[in-house]
XYZ file of C-alpha atoms in Angstrom:
690
model
C 0.000 0.000 0.000
C 1.393 3.402 -0.966
C 2.065 5.332 2.255
C 2.036 8.665 0.460
C -1.616 8.272 -0.309
C -2.521 7.519 3.250
C -3.290 10.003 6.003
C 0.279 9.813 7.208
C 1.546 10.602 3.722
C -0.577 13.676 3.463
C 0.925 14.996 6.673
C 4.460 14.446 5.307
C 3.552 16.407 2.171
C 2.162 19.218 4.287
C 5.315 19.456 6.374
C 7.505 19.432 3.266
C 5.445 22.196 1.781
C 5.676 24.284 4.921
C 9.448 23.738 5.060
C 9.909 24.717 1.422
C 7.768 27.748 1.955
C 9.809 28.838 4.922
C 13.017 28.269 2.994
C 11.671 30.254 0.067
C 10.589 33.046 2.402
C 14.045 33.125 4.044
C 15.712 33.132 0.677
C 13.511 35.971 -0.403
C 14.445 37.993 2.660
C 18.149 37.343 2.060
C 17.870 38.269 -1.613
C 15.845 41.346 -0.778
C 18.352 42.444 1.880
C 21.228 41.797 -0.475
C 19.559 43.845 -3.127
C 18.933 46.651 -0.664
C 22.581 46.617 0.509
C 23.898 46.451 -3.007
C 21.595 48.801 -4.831
C 19.981 51.169 -2.344
C 22.550 51.444 0.487
C 25.606 50.215 -1.381
C 27.282 53.602 -1.867
C 26.894 54.507 1.808
C 28.384 51.206 3.016
C 31.163 51.464 0.438
C 32.043 54.963 1.664
C 32.145 53.699 5.252
C 34.482 50.858 4.302
C 36.791 53.186 2.409
C 36.785 55.600 5.318
C 37.836 52.834 7.682
C 40.653 51.620 5.428
C 41.723 54.815 3.754
C 43.942 57.498 5.278
C 44.712 61.004 4.130
C 48.380 61.308 4.949
C 50.336 64.509 5.311
C 53.602 64.040 3.463
C 56.320 66.321 4.875
C 58.628 67.386 2.034
C 62.350 66.811 2.196
C 63.974 70.062 3.324
C 65.914 71.952 0.681
C 69.698 72.296 0.659
C 71.741 75.388 1.542
C 74.693 75.944 -0.805
C 77.537 78.434 -0.772
C 78.159 80.641 -3.810
C 80.252 77.927 -5.490
C 77.695 75.144 -5.052
C 79.235 73.484 -2.008
C 76.598 72.130 0.379
C 76.452 73.825 3.777
C 73.247 72.206 5.056
C 71.570 69.060 3.704
C 68.724 66.782 4.738
C 69.363 63.060 5.081
C 66.925 60.231 5.744
C 67.416 58.476 9.064
C 65.263 55.642 10.483
C 62.645 56.194 13.187
C 60.494 53.567 14.928
C 56.771 53.825 15.626
C 54.320 51.361 17.169
C 50.833 50.123 16.226
C 49.751 48.755 19.611
C 46.438 47.371 18.309
C 48.277 45.252 15.746
C 50.733 44.043 18.398
C 47.914 42.822 20.689
C 45.711 41.442 17.918
C 44.491 37.887 18.585
C 45.678 38.094 22.206
C 43.059 37.414 24.852
C 42.403 40.240 27.328
C 43.775 38.259 30.253
C 47.032 37.544 28.382
C 47.576 41.095 27.116
C 49.523 42.413 30.171
C 52.062 39.575 30.030
C 52.437 39.869 26.244
C 52.853 43.646 26.516
C 55.482 43.288 29.252
C 57.473 40.732 27.269
C 57.338 42.804 24.080
C 58.267 45.976 25.984
C 61.370 44.335 27.444
C 62.561 43.159 24.044
C 61.842 46.484 22.342
C 63.489 48.463 25.142
C 66.615 46.298 24.920
C 66.865 46.912 21.151
C 66.356 50.674 21.411
C 67.940 51.367 24.816
C 64.667 52.631 26.272
C 62.869 52.335 29.589
C 60.751 49.128 29.487
C 58.024 50.670 31.648
C 57.592 53.547 29.186
C 57.330 51.156 26.239
C 54.848 48.929 28.101
C 52.665 51.952 28.843
C 52.562 52.837 25.130
C 51.611 49.258 24.231
C 48.789 49.096 26.771
C 47.589 52.493 25.525
C 46.317 50.579 22.464
C 46.794 53.386 19.987
C 47.240 52.908 16.278
C 50.314 55.164 16.219
C 52.922 56.150 18.790
C 56.576 57.088 18.375
C 58.962 54.763 20.143
C 62.254 56.420 19.189
C 63.106 58.893 16.464
C 66.302 59.152 14.442
C 67.864 55.905 15.547
C 71.151 54.332 14.503
C 71.491 51.722 11.773
C 72.230 49.039 14.385
C 69.051 49.895 16.295
C 67.009 49.806 13.089
C 68.396 46.341 12.239
C 67.555 45.092 15.733
C 63.957 46.343 15.422
C 63.575 44.731 11.990
C 64.736 41.411 13.454
C 62.064 41.692 16.150
C 59.425 42.386 13.524
C 60.507 39.495 11.278
C 60.917 36.969 14.109
C 64.607 36.384 13.458
C 65.465 36.968 17.125
C 62.624 34.962 18.735
C 58.865 35.332 18.650
C 57.651 37.890 16.137
C 56.701 41.278 17.555
C 53.966 42.739 15.373
C 53.157 46.433 14.987
C 56.711 47.770 14.757
C 57.205 50.199 11.861
C 60.621 51.481 10.767
C 60.330 54.456 8.434
C 62.652 57.132 7.100
C 62.523 60.582 8.651
C 64.416 63.679 7.539
C 67.271 65.012 9.660
C 69.311 68.152 9.036
C 73.044 67.630 8.635
C 75.776 70.269 8.407
C 78.797 68.732 6.660
C 81.113 71.661 7.522
C 80.346 71.303 11.229
C 81.044 74.633 13.011
C 81.541 76.608 9.797
C 79.059 79.503 9.699
C 77.037 77.941 12.529
C 75.490 81.173 13.899
C 74.784 82.310 10.333
C 73.111 79.085 9.156
C 71.092 78.375 12.305
C 69.625 74.921 12.906
C 66.474 72.840 12.446
C 64.676 71.612 15.556
C 63.054 68.195 16.012
C 59.722 69.559 14.745
C 61.383 70.281 11.352
C 61.164 74.046 11.865
C 64.138 76.313 11.146
C 65.530 78.095 14.184
C 67.961 80.992 13.920
C 69.950 82.128 10.910
C 69.120 81.205 7.339
C 67.178 78.135 8.442
C 64.666 80.460 10.089
C 64.818 83.349 7.609
C 64.073 81.045 4.641
C 62.121 78.385 6.508
C 59.100 78.616 4.205
C 61.171 78.140 1.048
C 63.371 75.399 2.487
C 60.734 73.174 4.059
C 58.298 73.374 1.130
C 54.544 72.813 1.274
C 53.060 69.893 3.175
C 51.131 67.726 0.680
C 48.245 65.345 1.311
C 48.124 61.878 -0.254
C 45.624 59.045 -0.181
C 46.858 55.807 1.278
C 45.469 52.464 2.447
C 46.395 50.537 5.551
C 46.493 46.741 5.195
C 45.665 44.361 8.022
C 49.211 44.673 9.354
C 48.980 48.462 9.439
C 51.424 48.859 6.556
C 50.923 51.791 4.258
C 49.934 51.230 0.634
C 49.809 54.345 -1.557
C 46.743 54.180 -3.752
C 47.871 57.060 -5.928
C 51.574 56.217 -5.970
C 54.592 58.537 -5.930
C 55.920 59.265 -9.376
C 58.668 61.721 -8.409
C 60.298 62.034 -4.994
C 61.442 65.556 -5.883
C 57.811 66.640 -6.101
C 57.833 66.495 -2.313
C 60.943 68.570 -1.627
C 61.582 72.117 -0.470
C 63.485 74.680 -2.484
C 67.279 74.872 -2.553
C 68.894 78.168 -1.555
C 72.277 79.286 -2.871
C 73.938 81.814 -0.597
C 76.475 84.503 -1.447
C 78.833 83.114 1.217
C 82.187 81.754 0.025
C 83.052 78.916 2.366
C 86.804 79.416 1.797
C 86.723 83.067 2.871
C 84.283 82.181 5.642
C 86.693 79.581 7.001
C 89.637 81.996 7.040
C 87.552 84.731 8.680
C 86.391 82.370 11.431
C 89.864 80.940 11.962
C 91.581 84.318 12.262
C 88.832 85.745 14.454
C 88.948 82.780 16.841
C 92.755 82.877 16.970
C 92.817 86.586 17.825
C 89.970 86.295 20.334
C 91.773 83.552 22.232
C 95.127 85.332 22.037
C 93.772 88.599 23.393
C 91.260 86.915 25.742
C 88.269 88.634 24.152
C 84.623 88.049 25.020
C 83.370 87.874 21.441
C 83.919 89.194 17.949
C 82.666 89.283 14.376
C 83.957 89.726 10.832
C 81.977 90.684 7.725
C 83.427 90.508 4.202
C 81.435 92.010 1.322
C 81.836 92.642 -2.375
C 81.565 96.453 -2.444
C 80.202 96.600 -6.008
C 77.354 94.099 -5.587
C 76.712 94.154 -1.838
C 77.116 90.356 -1.679
C 78.238 89.122 1.726
C 81.175 86.764 1.138
C 81.683 85.907 4.812
C 79.937 86.611 8.092
C 81.925 85.162 10.986
C 80.913 85.246 14.629
C 82.850 84.089 17.683
C 82.173 82.133 19.784
C 80.417 79.701 17.452
C 78.828 76.265 17.678
C 78.143 73.107 15.695
C 74.516 73.086 14.432
C 74.626 69.280 14.360
C 74.781 69.382 18.179
C 72.685 72.481 18.793
C 70.958 70.993 21.849
C 74.236 70.870 23.758
C 75.421 74.335 22.702
C 75.392 77.544 24.702
C 72.603 79.904 23.547
C 75.149 82.753 23.557
C 77.268 80.828 21.031
C 74.289 80.631 18.641
C 74.063 84.423 18.480
C 74.987 85.943 15.111
C 76.937 88.849 16.538
C 77.601 90.460 13.160
C 73.950 91.561 12.958
C 72.664 91.202 16.527
C 75.341 92.912 18.648
C 75.368 96.689 18.584
C 78.272 98.765 19.874
C 79.678 102.266 19.795
C 81.864 102.314 16.659
C 84.375 104.870 17.853
C 86.920 106.215 15.386
C 85.697 104.244 12.369
C 82.849 106.770 12.261
C 85.375 109.472 11.336
C 85.439 108.095 7.784
C 81.816 109.025 7.292
C 82.116 112.326 9.144
C 84.931 113.371 6.787
C 82.915 112.154 3.784
C 79.919 114.212 4.934
C 82.150 117.266 5.441
C 83.506 116.983 1.891
C 80.073 116.270 0.440
C 78.514 119.358 2.036
C 81.652 121.483 1.500
C 82.176 122.054 5.210
C 85.840 121.184 4.550
C 88.136 120.823 1.560
C 90.490 117.910 1.016
C 93.447 120.310 1.069
C 92.466 122.062 4.312
C 94.613 122.114 7.415
C 92.817 121.959 10.736
C 93.893 123.281 14.103
C 93.845 120.428 16.642
C 94.052 122.473 19.848
C 97.206 120.595 20.901
C 95.132 117.605 21.942
C 92.473 119.155 24.201
C 89.209 121.005 23.482
C 86.114 121.768 25.566
C 82.556 121.488 24.234
C 79.641 122.217 26.582
C 81.973 121.853 29.574
C 83.043 118.406 28.304
C 86.735 118.028 27.433
C 87.558 116.167 24.224
C 91.093 114.785 23.987
C 93.264 113.226 21.299
C 95.418 110.148 21.874
C 98.071 111.703 19.629
C 98.091 115.449 20.404
C 98.896 117.697 17.458
C 98.691 121.365 16.529
C 97.856 121.313 12.811
C 96.731 118.330 10.703
C 95.567 117.927 7.139
C 92.231 116.199 6.582
C 94.118 113.079 5.534
C 96.138 113.199 8.752
C 92.943 113.576 10.754
C 92.063 110.031 9.649
C 95.616 108.691 9.806
C 96.182 109.889 13.374
C 92.522 109.535 14.376
C 91.934 113.024 15.786
C 88.770 113.298 17.880
C 89.068 117.069 18.081
C 89.232 117.671 14.326
C 86.402 115.196 13.724
C 84.312 117.056 16.282
C 85.051 120.334 14.503
C 83.886 118.857 11.196
C 80.687 117.572 12.829
C 79.975 120.901 14.491
C 80.564 122.769 11.242
C 78.059 120.484 9.514
C 75.465 120.985 12.213
C 73.403 118.405 14.043
C 70.736 118.034 11.358
C 73.137 117.601 8.448
C 75.391 115.203 10.373
C 72.384 113.128 11.396
C 71.082 112.908 7.837
C 74.541 112.055 6.510
C 75.077 109.202 8.972
C 71.545 107.999 8.360
C 72.307 108.008 4.659
C 75.185 105.577 5.239
C 72.696 103.163 6.825
C 73.295 103.808 10.513
C 70.274 103.672 12.779
C 68.174 101.565 10.391
C 67.858 97.875 9.667
C 70.006 96.470 6.871
C 67.039 94.422 5.662
C 68.739 91.015 5.584
C 65.785 89.249 7.188
C 68.076 87.424 9.598
C 66.521 86.897 13.031
C 67.717 89.144 15.809
C 69.091 91.834 13.504
C 69.632 95.142 15.282
C 69.178 98.519 13.632
C 71.632 100.210 15.973
C 70.970 103.542 17.651
C 71.154 106.967 16.052
C 69.490 109.673 18.104
C 66.180 110.645 16.450
C 65.569 113.925 14.684
C 62.570 114.546 16.951
C 65.000 115.876 19.557
C 67.775 118.165 18.313
C 71.301 117.174 19.232
C 73.096 119.477 21.595
C 76.656 120.463 20.661
C 78.366 117.795 22.731
C 76.146 115.074 21.205
C 76.962 116.297 17.715
C 80.669 116.342 18.538
C 80.544 112.871 20.119
C 78.605 111.362 17.197
C 81.201 112.671 14.740
C 83.839 110.371 16.270
C 81.538 107.470 17.085
C 80.323 107.986 20.624
C 76.705 108.186 21.771
C 75.537 106.117 18.791
C 75.691 102.408 18.083
C 75.973 100.196 15.036
C 76.548 96.587 13.962
C 79.476 95.021 12.157
C 77.340 94.482 9.055
C 76.299 98.142 8.986
C 79.949 99.188 9.247
C 80.896 96.854 6.403
C 78.142 98.162 4.102
C 78.920 101.818 4.889
C 82.607 101.196 4.161
C 81.650 99.458 0.929
C 79.781 102.633 -0.077
C 83.076 104.553 0.081
C 84.845 101.739 -1.784
C 82.413 101.560 -4.721
C 82.184 105.292 -5.364
C 79.369 106.421 -3.076
C 76.484 103.937 -3.440
C 75.020 102.260 -0.362
C 74.234 98.716 -1.490
C 71.579 96.422 -0.118
C 73.429 93.584 1.648
C 72.809 90.401 -0.342
C 72.962 87.019 1.364
C 71.170 84.899 -1.247
C 72.016 84.550 -4.938
C 69.131 82.379 -6.105
C 66.396 79.980 -5.020
C 65.687 76.884 -7.129
C 63.414 73.860 -6.949
C 64.808 70.415 -6.211
C 64.760 69.816 -9.978
C 66.950 72.879 -10.564
C 64.213 75.157 -11.901
C 64.767 78.818 -11.039
C 62.260 80.190 -8.538
C 63.850 83.536 -7.759
C 67.131 85.262 -8.487
C 68.495 88.215 -6.556
C 70.216 91.047 -8.406
C 72.458 93.737 -6.853
C 70.355 96.540 -5.439
C 71.456 100.119 -4.741
C 69.655 101.551 -1.736
C 70.762 105.118 -2.418
C 73.694 107.302 -3.347
C 75.216 108.822 -0.226
C 78.190 110.846 -1.534
C 79.533 111.912 -4.904
C 82.047 109.665 -6.623
C 84.762 112.322 -6.310
C 84.162 112.539 -2.562
C 84.328 108.752 -2.153
C 87.561 108.670 -4.160
C 89.101 111.428 -2.023
C 88.157 109.671 1.214
C 89.591 106.401 -0.128
C 92.917 108.080 -0.778
C 92.893 109.536 2.732
C 92.184 106.115 4.224
C 95.337 104.746 2.587
C 97.374 106.976 4.913
C 95.972 105.015 7.879
C 97.879 101.895 6.817
C 101.061 103.660 5.738
C 103.822 105.800 7.267
C 102.727 106.956 10.746
C 99.110 105.741 10.495
C 97.358 103.776 13.226
C 96.602 100.788 10.978
C 100.059 99.619 9.894
C 99.210 96.047 10.885
C 96.489 95.991 8.220
C 98.906 96.587 5.342
C 98.899 93.820 2.710
C 102.189 93.311 0.887
C 101.949 94.418 -2.729
C 98.584 96.204 -2.362
C 97.394 99.592 -1.219
C 94.961 99.205 1.670
C 92.367 101.808 2.634
C 91.247 101.444 6.222
C 90.490 102.918 9.612
C 91.141 101.728 13.145
C 89.003 102.265 16.229
C 89.476 101.687 19.930
C 86.171 102.539 21.568
C 85.595 102.560 25.305
C 82.541 100.616 26.400
C 79.996 102.225 28.669
C 79.606 100.765 32.137
C 75.885 100.251 32.960
C 76.656 100.328 36.689
C 78.186 103.809 36.681
C 76.759 105.300 33.490
C 80.295 106.284 32.477
C 82.813 104.910 30.046
C 84.806 101.971 31.388
C 88.541 102.329 31.901
C 89.384 98.718 31.038
C 86.730 97.506 28.569
C 87.064 98.344 24.888
C 85.791 97.470 21.442
C 88.700 97.057 19.024
C 87.711 97.369 15.374
C 89.048 97.909 11.878
C 87.251 98.617 8.601
C 88.759 98.906 5.163
C 88.961 97.662 1.603
C 91.608 96.372 -0.765
C 92.958 97.258 -3.278
C 92.354 100.913 -2.486
C 91.715 101.538 -6.196
C 89.106 99.262 -7.738
C 88.587 97.250 -4.519
C 87.350 93.668 -4.610
C 86.501 93.244 -0.912
C 85.466 95.464 1.971
C 85.979 94.054 5.454
C 84.802 95.037 8.924
C 86.369 93.451 12.022
C 85.121 93.853 15.594
C 86.639 92.326 18.741
C 84.737 92.834 21.987
C 86.609 93.363 25.270
C 90.103 92.121 24.410
C 92.111 92.016 27.639
C 95.762 91.436 26.643
C 95.713 94.471 24.319
C 92.830 96.669 23.211
C 93.952 98.938 20.358
C 92.129 98.388 17.084
C 95.360 98.699 15.120
C 96.928 95.959 17.228
C 94.020 93.557 17.728
C 91.663 93.920 14.743
C 93.980 95.112 11.966
C 95.955 91.807 11.723
C 92.673 89.923 11.304
C 91.789 92.248 8.444
C 95.167 91.651 6.804
C 94.994 87.865 6.885
C 91.400 87.717 5.690
C 92.182 90.235 2.933
C 95.202 88.210 1.793
C 93.075 85.097 1.418
C 90.222 86.957 -0.278
C 92.651 88.430 -2.801
C 93.989 84.962 -3.563
C 90.437 83.710 -4.078
C 89.895 86.569 -6.503
C 93.063 85.593 -8.377
C 94.988 88.764 -7.515
C 98.736 88.614 -6.738
C 100.895 91.317 -5.128
C 102.497 93.737 -7.550
C 106.239 93.320 -7.990
C 106.302 89.851 -6.408
C 109.487 88.033 -7.473
C 109.439 84.401 -8.464
C 111.409 81.832 -6.500
C 112.711 78.509 -7.718
C 111.804 75.721 -5.319
C 113.145 72.351 -6.432
C 113.281 73.458 -10.044
C 109.667 74.696 -9.986
C 109.296 78.422 -10.510
C 106.371 80.000 -8.669
C 105.415 83.185 -6.862
C 106.202 83.092 -3.146
C 103.472 83.546 -0.599
C 104.678 86.150 1.917
C 102.058 85.030 4.408
C 103.205 81.409 4.310
C 105.550 80.404 7.115
C 106.625 77.326 5.127
C 108.031 79.639 2.459
C 109.975 81.498 5.141
C 111.565 78.202 6.184
C 112.588 77.501 2.600
C 114.134 80.941 2.274
C 115.965 80.448 5.543
C 117.318 77.070 4.403
C 118.588 78.682 1.204
C 120.491 81.248 3.263
C 118.356 84.115 2.003
C 116.639 86.779 4.034
C 112.891 86.188 4.399
C 110.853 88.378 2.096
C 108.167 88.939 4.740
C 110.246 91.437 6.688
C 113.291 93.584 6.186
C 116.581 93.080 8.004
C 117.801 95.955 10.166
C 121.357 97.248 9.873
C 123.674 96.003 12.579
C 123.824 99.159 14.663
C 126.020 99.145 17.801
C 124.241 98.017 20.961
C 123.847 100.336 23.926
C 124.098 99.267 27.534
C 121.293 96.921 28.634
C 120.299 96.231 25.023
C 120.125 92.967 23.102
C 120.072 92.062 19.439
C 116.793 90.617 18.151
C 117.530 87.251 16.489
C 115.786 86.100 13.322
C 113.115 83.678 14.526
C 111.243 83.415 11.224
C 109.875 79.904 10.849
C 110.437 78.955 14.497
C 107.698 77.068 16.368
C 105.919 78.878 19.189
C 107.512 76.997 22.097
C 111.071 77.539 20.870
C 110.499 81.213 20.060
C 108.969 81.997 23.461
C 111.699 80.097 25.315
C 114.468 81.878 23.377
C 112.872 85.286 24.003
C 112.852 84.735 27.749
C 116.458 83.505 27.669
C 117.487 86.699 25.859
C 115.931 88.799 28.621
C 112.908 90.106 26.661
C 109.179 89.579 27.153
C 107.322 87.783 24.345
C 103.900 88.879 23.115
C 102.334 86.071 21.118
C 99.894 86.687 18.268
C 98.413 83.632 16.549
C 99.791 80.105 16.474
C 102.003 77.961 14.272
C 105.363 79.298 13.051
C 106.845 82.781 13.383
C 106.181 84.899 10.301
C 106.924 88.387 11.627
C 108.697 90.060 14.535
C 108.396 93.541 16.005
C 111.102 94.857 16.311
C 112.472 93.058 13.208
C 115.508 90.723 13.231
C 118.797 92.509 13.912
C 117.211 95.487 15.658
C 118.381 96.532 19.130
C 115.924 95.947 21.970
C 116.063 97.025 25.590
C 116.258 94.166 28.034
C 112.860 93.494 29.584
C 111.089 95.176 26.659
C 108.273 93.580 24.658
C 109.081 91.467 21.577
C 105.992 90.825 19.447
C 105.965 87.445 17.692
C 103.302 86.888 15.033
C 102.564 83.273 14.159
C 100.695 81.630 11.323
C 99.970 77.952 10.579
C 102.657 76.242 8.520
C 100.231 74.923 5.931
């Protein structure tokens, strides 16, 4: 009998029908829901999924490079590894009760690889954040150790560790131009110097890119990177010549240590273009280790430190007098025999005289005659003339901390004593850069140039963004006046001038010394033992190629500008002339080992060669063998001697040595063969043998 046809069979068919109906209904619901998700709500769910996976990443561009004028890199950015942590990925698939032990174990291993505190690492892991820095800018060995942890080569695999490249600023010349360049802090922002002044150009624009994170937290760029240079800041080429910069810093540091000075600065400019070829500041620092440096050492003293210029201001007072016809170049001035009263204040000259020509006023640095020129000009005219040379206003370099100096405002008329004091550099203040640019105005024929520190800005691909051309701020004196003042300044470095130490063999040097007393804030008077020694000038006097300003603050061993600052000028000028391809006129050739070449009078090694050949050194003249008086000694020729031997021999002779520089003896004062009183001072000037 067929069971399907029976009552029991009918019940089976009913149940099968109900089951199929339910299955069909469920399938319909699933299909309907799928259709709704796909068609109606699909775009919304798709956007949510993309939002969860996709990241908009800020890509920090690689910082641009700073170059000197010849294309040598002064500051570059290099990629160094940094380690971050994805704590969620590290603890993935770990039960909540096991997470503390896993975190502690991972923290110990990570801390050992990176030399960190395990407790700090464990806290970051248990913080369960997608991103946290563990250690930035690590060594290659540390990066390899972290990669081994992440790959499981050194035990159980530690997930969530990410080693990625991060930019770090590197200064290949170390201390060279440190205060001028500045540094870049850990937040990739330029601090101090050029790094701050051109921070926007150097760091570039932060770009946004789309990226995807995979399950392991690794970054996958959905749009790709076609050109790394597209994410790079601009390169900046400076006007600085690193060779001249090095010599300026070396000579400044040597003199500062020799004379036990507090600080100093040197500025070298091209007088025709206004380009700054060197800007040295002492003390300095290494920008690679800026965090361990003294903040005072990071100060760019050439633009930030202001001081009373003293006698260097007489150049511009004389120029103003000639320009406004208050004096004539051929005039003779009565110097009151070294003492003159103005408003019950007595002005004195270091070298008293009765009558001096205008040229001699500069050569012998007469305060009294300078005051007379200033008074004859009048307060208003003198103020406007000094202002015209750039004193009392910012030079416009854009460097942080630049001072404009102090020139009493026109709103209050100068009284006579203020006018007299300003004419020889007291009661006003300036910076080394301002002095250099004002001196350059005399050197180039009367035009005050805008100081230029940057030649051009280019993209990382080399495309020109901006180029800087020489810019004349204004004409301050006529060309004939500038030429006349230049000729007068030559007398400072010749004959009986105060700047004999600045003379460069084979070239005419135009310059001016200054020894300015510093004011004492405690008493409100000028100090009796604190001075600013300075020298400004240019070379050659006709058609000059460089103008140089040197300032040494509070030298203790000696304080005269002609003794302390002038030798720095000479050595920097000698090197700058060599860089420009200029050789001294009338320099004889010397045959060394069959090779004929021009001797370098500033090279102590050449002096040794001349001495070995039995010839008198060309760097100084021999003195006739005059008879010695009682208690006198004959100065021996120590040219080429090392410092220790020269000092020891001087003491044995019964004289007192005064050491300038280091290395080998290149010059003696008095010269070899000259008589010298026992117990008197014998000046020994040294230079490196290289």
